[in-house]
Amino acid sequence: MSKKDSLTELFPKESDIPKEFQLSEELIQTEYLINGEIRYWDGALETVYSPVCTLKRKKATQKEIGKYPLLTEKESLEALEAAVNAYDHGKGLWPTMPISKRIEHVERFLYFMQQQRDEVIKLLMWEIGKNLADSQKEFDRTVIYVKETIDALKDLDRKSSRFEIEDGVIAQIRRAPLGVVLCMGPFNYPLNETFTTLIPAIIMGNTVIFKPPKLGVLLHRPLLEAFQKAFPKGVVNTVYGDGRTVVGPLMESGKIDVLAFIGSSKVANILEKQHPKLNRLRTVFGLEAKNPAIIMSDVDIEATAKEVLLGSLSYNGQRCTALKIIFVQEDIADSFVKKFSELVDGLKAGMPWEEGVKITPLPEWKKRDYLLSLVDDAEKLGASIANTKGGFGSETLFFPAVLYPVTKDMKVFHEEQFGPVVPIIPFKKVEEPLQYIIDAPYGQQVSIFGNDEIEIAKLIDPLVNQVCRVNINSQCQRGPDAYPFSGRKDSAEGTLSISDALRVFSIRTLVAAKNTTQNKTIISNILHQNRSNFLSTDFIF
Ligand code: G3H
């Protein structure tokens, strides 16, 4: 049997899909949430194909799993109007609500959200091909993120509940919301990375328009009712459809105050430029990256190969933080490539629900062809596929290819592959990978693998000025979520972490008064009579 055929055989027949993972029916979503109402769309719908194919007479075809609304500019502007009205120039119910009350709404949402766990996890598998364990992790990590956001806000609020006196001026400094936030997450973490902006934006008192990524839409459907039940009208509004049709008008309106976008820098720049008032717009971007591993000759080859495997091929390498280019000191390069290739060949490919599966179908349109073109280009220019099973694709499945030795002339040296192709480059001196990082348009993270503290320290100092996280003998990653997640150049704008996100979606604002008897009396009376939600010494426990 050819390698391609053996991959095709991994797709199930309809009858082979385990009962607990079957979709009970085709999911025809017509609902969208605007101004606290779930509305029903009777216009055009987009068909959703799963990356999971099913076999019929030995032919694999992507399974059609549902449809979602292709809204138009009209509905998009209705969502905008609802968010603008709910914010009401900062006078609305939500932005003026005491923080403790806003927290209660988010807790309510969390309660409803948790009831949808199984459904969302199943849809993550079907819509984006993420394996069961990682889909469960994505859901649970998001729940923890929301809980920790609540704790972080309580902490922030406690610190702001006191007054300061400087140079004869009394002040209370707190964080106030910014206005209307447009949140757009990526397909690879459609739940988690959307919620890492959506929840902090809401809880800080902003109102939100939320557009799910192109792939990974239906999994948000079970949460629509949770948003509706948990928040006052207009606080959360959803739009679906073609980005140019529904997002363009939002940006061009000039009424978006914050754009939170996780995706490509190209799209981020287009959206930003559509806004007519750039000084009004705050941007929070998580963009592309091509994080390198730098492997020194004194490493434990086996342990390093295992960590690089995790870093480069978890969720088929479809993580912005994935290790996407591997530099290995030349005296151990051959041995490293041999060990690493063995480990790659040991990865189980299959359907997302299968026990122990690591390589799963890819959701992006024609991704297999793109990956094959990278492999082809590298082979023509002198690299080989180092692993026995590598470089074969069948429909949406692609078994990882380890390419070695990769050089600067090859496309895979420069392009962010965002998939299961691992380029390995031998180097003599550490200046070579360092120069790669300097020249690259990205600046997210790097992983250094080595044992010599003097050599590692020599690399740390220049690297911390090129990227935003230097990992030692550890893969690149976003978590723990308490740590800052950011990037330089085309990799990010702004910093996200549980506490940083609260800052990103708010602005320090103060109420100040000269320290006179009259002012002290006014402030004391406001406090004692609980006249203001902002000017208050209430302490959230
Ligand atoms: O796709 C980018 C994600 O933020 C990566 O997160 O490192 O936790 O997989 P992760």
PDB file of N, CA, C and O and ligand atoms in Angstrom, residues 130 137 141 186 188-189 192-193 196 262 287 314-315 318-322 324 416 418 444-445 469 475-481 485, ligand 1:
ATOM      1  N   LYS A 130      -8.891  19.398  16.236  1.00  0.00           N
ATOM      2  CA  LYS A 130      -8.012  19.320  17.422  1.00  0.00           C
ATOM      3  C   LYS A 130      -8.318  18.029  18.159  1.00  0.00           C
ATOM      4  O   LYS A 130      -9.496  17.654  18.277  1.00  0.00           O
ATOM      5  N   LYS A 137      -8.458  20.383  26.953  1.00  0.00           N
ATOM      6  CA  LYS A 137      -7.539  21.339  27.595  1.00  0.00           C
ATOM      7  C   LYS A 137      -7.934  22.769  27.224  1.00  0.00           C
ATOM      8  O   LYS A 137      -7.911  23.663  28.060  1.00  0.00           O
ATOM      9  N   ARG A 141      -8.865  25.225  30.143  1.00  0.00           N
ATOM     10  CA  ARG A 141      -7.936  26.344  30.337  1.00  0.00           C
ATOM     11  C   ARG A 141      -8.695  27.676  30.233  1.00  0.00           C
ATOM     12  O   ARG A 141      -8.394  28.628  30.948  1.00  0.00           O
ATOM     13  N   PRO A 186      -8.434  33.539  16.591  1.00  0.00           N
ATOM     14  CA  PRO A 186      -7.873  32.733  15.496  1.00  0.00           C
ATOM     15  C   PRO A 186      -8.519  31.348  15.420  1.00  0.00           C
ATOM     16  O   PRO A 186      -9.170  30.907  16.365  1.00  0.00           O
ATOM     17  N   ASN A 188      -6.981  28.445  15.380  1.00  0.00           N
ATOM     18  CA  ASN A 188      -6.297  27.345  16.079  1.00  0.00           C
ATOM     19  C   ASN A 188      -6.660  27.264  17.564  1.00  0.00           C
ATOM     20  O   ASN A 188      -6.566  26.199  18.170  1.00  0.00           O
ATOM     21  N   TYR A 189      -7.043  28.406  18.138  1.00  0.00           N
ATOM     22  CA  TYR A 189      -7.569  28.438  19.511  1.00  0.00           C
ATOM     23  C   TYR A 189      -8.848  29.266  19.473  1.00  0.00           C
ATOM     24  O   TYR A 189      -8.914  30.348  20.065  1.00  0.00           O
ATOM     25  N   ASN A 192     -10.315  29.621  23.229  1.00  0.00           N
ATOM     26  CA  ASN A 192      -9.421  30.190  24.237  1.00  0.00           C
ATOM     27  C   ASN A 192      -8.917  31.570  23.868  1.00  0.00           C
ATOM     28  O   ASN A 192      -8.999  32.509  24.666  1.00  0.00           O
ATOM     29  N   GLU A 193      -8.394  31.709  22.659  1.00  0.00           N
ATOM     30  CA  GLU A 193      -7.770  33.000  22.348  1.00  0.00           C
ATOM     31  C   GLU A 193      -8.821  34.084  22.098  1.00  0.00           C
ATOM     32  O   GLU A 193      -8.526  35.256  22.244  1.00  0.00           O
ATOM     33  N   THR A 196      -9.652  35.158  25.703  1.00  0.00           N
ATOM     34  CA  THR A 196      -8.605  35.884  26.437  1.00  0.00           C
ATOM     35  C   THR A 196      -8.643  37.380  26.127  1.00  0.00           C
ATOM     36  O   THR A 196      -7.979  38.169  26.787  1.00  0.00           O
ATOM     37  N   ILE A 262      -6.505  38.425  16.688  1.00  0.00           N
ATOM     38  CA  ILE A 262      -5.437  37.429  16.672  1.00  0.00           C
ATOM     39  C   ILE A 262      -5.483  36.766  15.308  1.00  0.00           C
ATOM     40  O   ILE A 262      -6.500  36.147  14.943  1.00  0.00           O
ATOM     41  N   LEU A 287      -0.044  38.078  16.494  1.00  0.00           N
ATOM     42  CA  LEU A 287       0.144  37.848  15.060  1.00  0.00           C
ATOM     43  C   LEU A 287       1.058  36.655  14.792  1.00  0.00           C
ATOM     44  O   LEU A 287       1.228  35.794  15.645  1.00  0.00           O
ATOM     45  N   SER A 314       2.979  19.782  18.342  1.00  0.00           N
ATOM     46  CA  SER A 314       1.700  19.721  19.067  1.00  0.00           C
ATOM     47  C   SER A 314       0.651  20.379  18.173  1.00  0.00           C
ATOM     48  O   SER A 314       0.925  21.412  17.538  1.00  0.00           O
ATOM     49  N   TYR A 315      -0.539  19.805  18.161  1.00  0.00           N
ATOM     50  CA  TYR A 315      -1.616  20.241  17.272  1.00  0.00           C
ATOM     51  C   TYR A 315      -1.073  20.503  15.850  1.00  0.00           C
ATOM     52  O   TYR A 315      -1.297  21.541  15.241  1.00  0.00           O
ATOM     53  N   GLN A 318       0.266  23.795  14.481  1.00  0.00           N
ATOM     54  CA  GLN A 318      -0.620  24.948  14.217  1.00  0.00           C
ATOM     55  C   GLN A 318      -0.791  25.804  15.464  1.00  0.00           C
ATOM     56  O   GLN A 318      -1.889  25.999  15.967  1.00  0.00           O
ATOM     57  N   ARG A 319       0.334  26.261  16.002  1.00  0.00           N
ATOM     58  CA  ARG A 319       0.297  27.175  17.148  1.00  0.00           C
ATOM     59  C   ARG A 319       1.185  28.351  16.785  1.00  0.00           C
ATOM     60  O   ARG A 319       2.246  28.155  16.187  1.00  0.00           O
ATOM     61  N   CYS A 320       0.747  29.557  17.159  1.00  0.00           N
ATOM     62  CA  CYS A 320       1.602  30.690  16.820  1.00  0.00           C
ATOM     63  C   CYS A 320       2.939  30.548  17.546  1.00  0.00           C
ATOM     64  O   CYS A 320       3.969  30.996  17.062  1.00  0.00           O
ATOM     65  N   THR A 321       2.926  29.895  18.698  1.00  0.00           N
ATOM     66  CA  THR A 321       4.148  29.738  19.489  1.00  0.00           C
ATOM     67  C   THR A 321       4.995  28.528  19.073  1.00  0.00           C
ATOM     68  O   THR A 321       6.050  28.294  19.666  1.00  0.00           O
ATOM     69  N   ALA A 322       4.553  27.765  18.089  1.00  0.00           N
ATOM     70  CA  ALA A 322       5.287  26.529  17.737  1.00  0.00           C
ATOM     71  C   ALA A 322       6.734  26.839  17.344  1.00  0.00           C
ATOM     72  O   ALA A 322       7.034  27.919  16.821  1.00  0.00           O
ATOM     73  N   LYS A 324       9.229  26.721  14.780  1.00  0.00           N
ATOM     74  CA  LYS A 324       9.006  26.555  13.335  1.00  0.00           C
ATOM     75  C   LYS A 324      10.303  26.511  12.541  1.00  0.00           C
ATOM     76  O   LYS A 324      10.283  26.326  11.321  1.00  0.00           O
ATOM     77  N   GLU A 416       6.188  31.299   7.431  1.00  0.00           N
ATOM     78  CA  GLU A 416       5.627  30.633   8.608  1.00  0.00           C
ATOM     79  C   GLU A 416       4.744  29.491   8.111  1.00  0.00           C
ATOM     80  O   GLU A 416       3.634  29.710   7.621  1.00  0.00           O
ATOM     81  N   PHE A 418       3.114  27.104   9.663  1.00  0.00           N
ATOM     82  CA  PHE A 418       1.921  26.876  10.492  1.00  0.00           C
ATOM     83  C   PHE A 418       1.322  25.491  10.215  1.00  0.00           C
ATOM     84  O   PHE A 418       0.124  25.343   9.954  1.00  0.00           O
ATOM     85  N   GLN A 444       8.655  36.838  18.418  1.00  0.00           N
ATOM     86  CA  GLN A 444       7.841  36.382  19.542  1.00  0.00           C
ATOM     87  C   GLN A 444       8.698  35.704  20.620  1.00  0.00           C
ATOM     88  O   GLN A 444       8.905  36.256  21.691  1.00  0.00           O
ATOM     89  N   GLN A 445       9.190  34.493  20.363  1.00  0.00           N
ATOM     90  CA  GLN A 445       9.959  33.751  21.382  1.00  0.00           C
ATOM     91  C   GLN A 445      11.101  32.985  20.721  1.00  0.00           C
ATOM     92  O   GLN A 445      11.177  32.879  19.496  1.00  0.00           O
ATOM     93  N   ARG A 469      10.228  36.364  24.877  1.00  0.00           N
ATOM     94  CA  ARG A 469      10.381  35.293  25.861  1.00  0.00           C
ATOM     95  C   ARG A 469      11.512  34.391  25.380  1.00  0.00           C
ATOM     96  O   ARG A 469      11.490  33.919  24.244  1.00  0.00           O
ATOM     97  N   GLN A 475      10.236  24.187  25.340  1.00  0.00           N
ATOM     98  CA  GLN A 475       9.587  24.670  24.120  1.00  0.00           C
ATOM     99  C   GLN A 475       9.030  26.078  24.323  1.00  0.00           C
ATOM    100  O   GLN A 475       8.867  26.536  25.459  1.00  0.00           O
ATOM    101  N   CYS A 476       8.718  26.754  23.213  1.00  0.00           N
ATOM    102  CA  CYS A 476       8.053  28.054  23.305  1.00  0.00           C
ATOM    103  C   CYS A 476       6.573  27.801  23.609  1.00  0.00           C
ATOM    104  O   CYS A 476       6.001  26.819  23.140  1.00  0.00           O
ATOM    105  N   GLN A 477       5.972  28.667  24.383  1.00  0.00           N
ATOM    106  CA  GLN A 477       4.550  28.517  24.683  1.00  0.00           C
ATOM    107  C   GLN A 477       3.991  29.799  25.269  1.00  0.00           C
ATOM    108  O   GLN A 477       4.737  30.667  25.722  1.00  0.00           O
ATOM    109  N   ARG A 478       2.682  29.878  25.231  1.00  0.00           N
ATOM    110  CA  ARG A 478       2.016  31.072  25.773  1.00  0.00           C
ATOM    111  C   ARG A 478       1.924  30.999  27.301  1.00  0.00           C
ATOM    112  O   ARG A 478       2.145  31.973  27.988  1.00  0.00           O
ATOM    113  N   GLY A 479       1.575  29.831  27.799  1.00  0.00           N
ATOM    114  CA  GLY A 479       1.287  29.696  29.227  1.00  0.00           C
ATOM    115  C   GLY A 479       2.522  29.632  30.085  1.00  0.00           C
ATOM    116  O   GLY A 479       3.632  29.576  29.562  1.00  0.00           O
ATOM    117  N   PRO A 480       2.388  29.637  31.409  1.00  0.00           N
ATOM    118  CA  PRO A 480       1.161  29.847  32.173  1.00  0.00           C
ATOM    119  C   PRO A 480       0.547  31.226  31.860  1.00  0.00           C
ATOM    120  O   PRO A 480       1.290  32.178  31.611  1.00  0.00           O
ATOM    121  N   ASP A 481      -0.788  31.290  31.915  1.00  0.00           N
ATOM    122  CA  ASP A 481      -1.462  32.507  31.474  1.00  0.00           C
ATOM    123  C   ASP A 481      -1.217  33.721  32.374  1.00  0.00           C
ATOM    124  O   ASP A 481      -1.595  34.836  32.027  1.00  0.00           O
ATOM    125  N   PHE A 485       2.389  37.617  27.565  1.00  0.00           N
ATOM    126  CA  PHE A 485       2.474  37.016  26.239  1.00  0.00           C
ATOM    127  C   PHE A 485       2.485  38.166  25.243  1.00  0.00           C
ATOM    128  O   PHE A 485       1.526  38.925  25.145  1.00  0.00           O
TER     129      PHE A 485
HETATM  130  O1  G3H B   1      -1.392  30.066  18.686  1.00  0.00           O
HETATM  131  C1  G3H B   1      -0.878  30.677  19.616  1.00  0.00           C
HETATM  132  C2  G3H B   1      -1.243  30.355  21.013  1.00  0.00           C
HETATM  133  O2  G3H B   1      -1.314  31.496  21.810  1.00  0.00           O
HETATM  134  C3  G3H B   1      -0.277  29.398  21.589  1.00  0.00           C
HETATM  135  O3  G3H B   1      -0.605  29.062  22.852  1.00  0.00           O
HETATM  136  O4  G3H B   1       1.601  28.131  23.481  1.00  0.00           O
HETATM  137  O5  G3H B   1      -0.393  27.718  24.854  1.00  0.00           O
HETATM  138  O6  G3H B   1      -0.163  26.633  22.626  1.00  0.00           O
HETATM  139  P1  G3H B   1       0.148  27.804  23.496  1.00  0.00           P
END
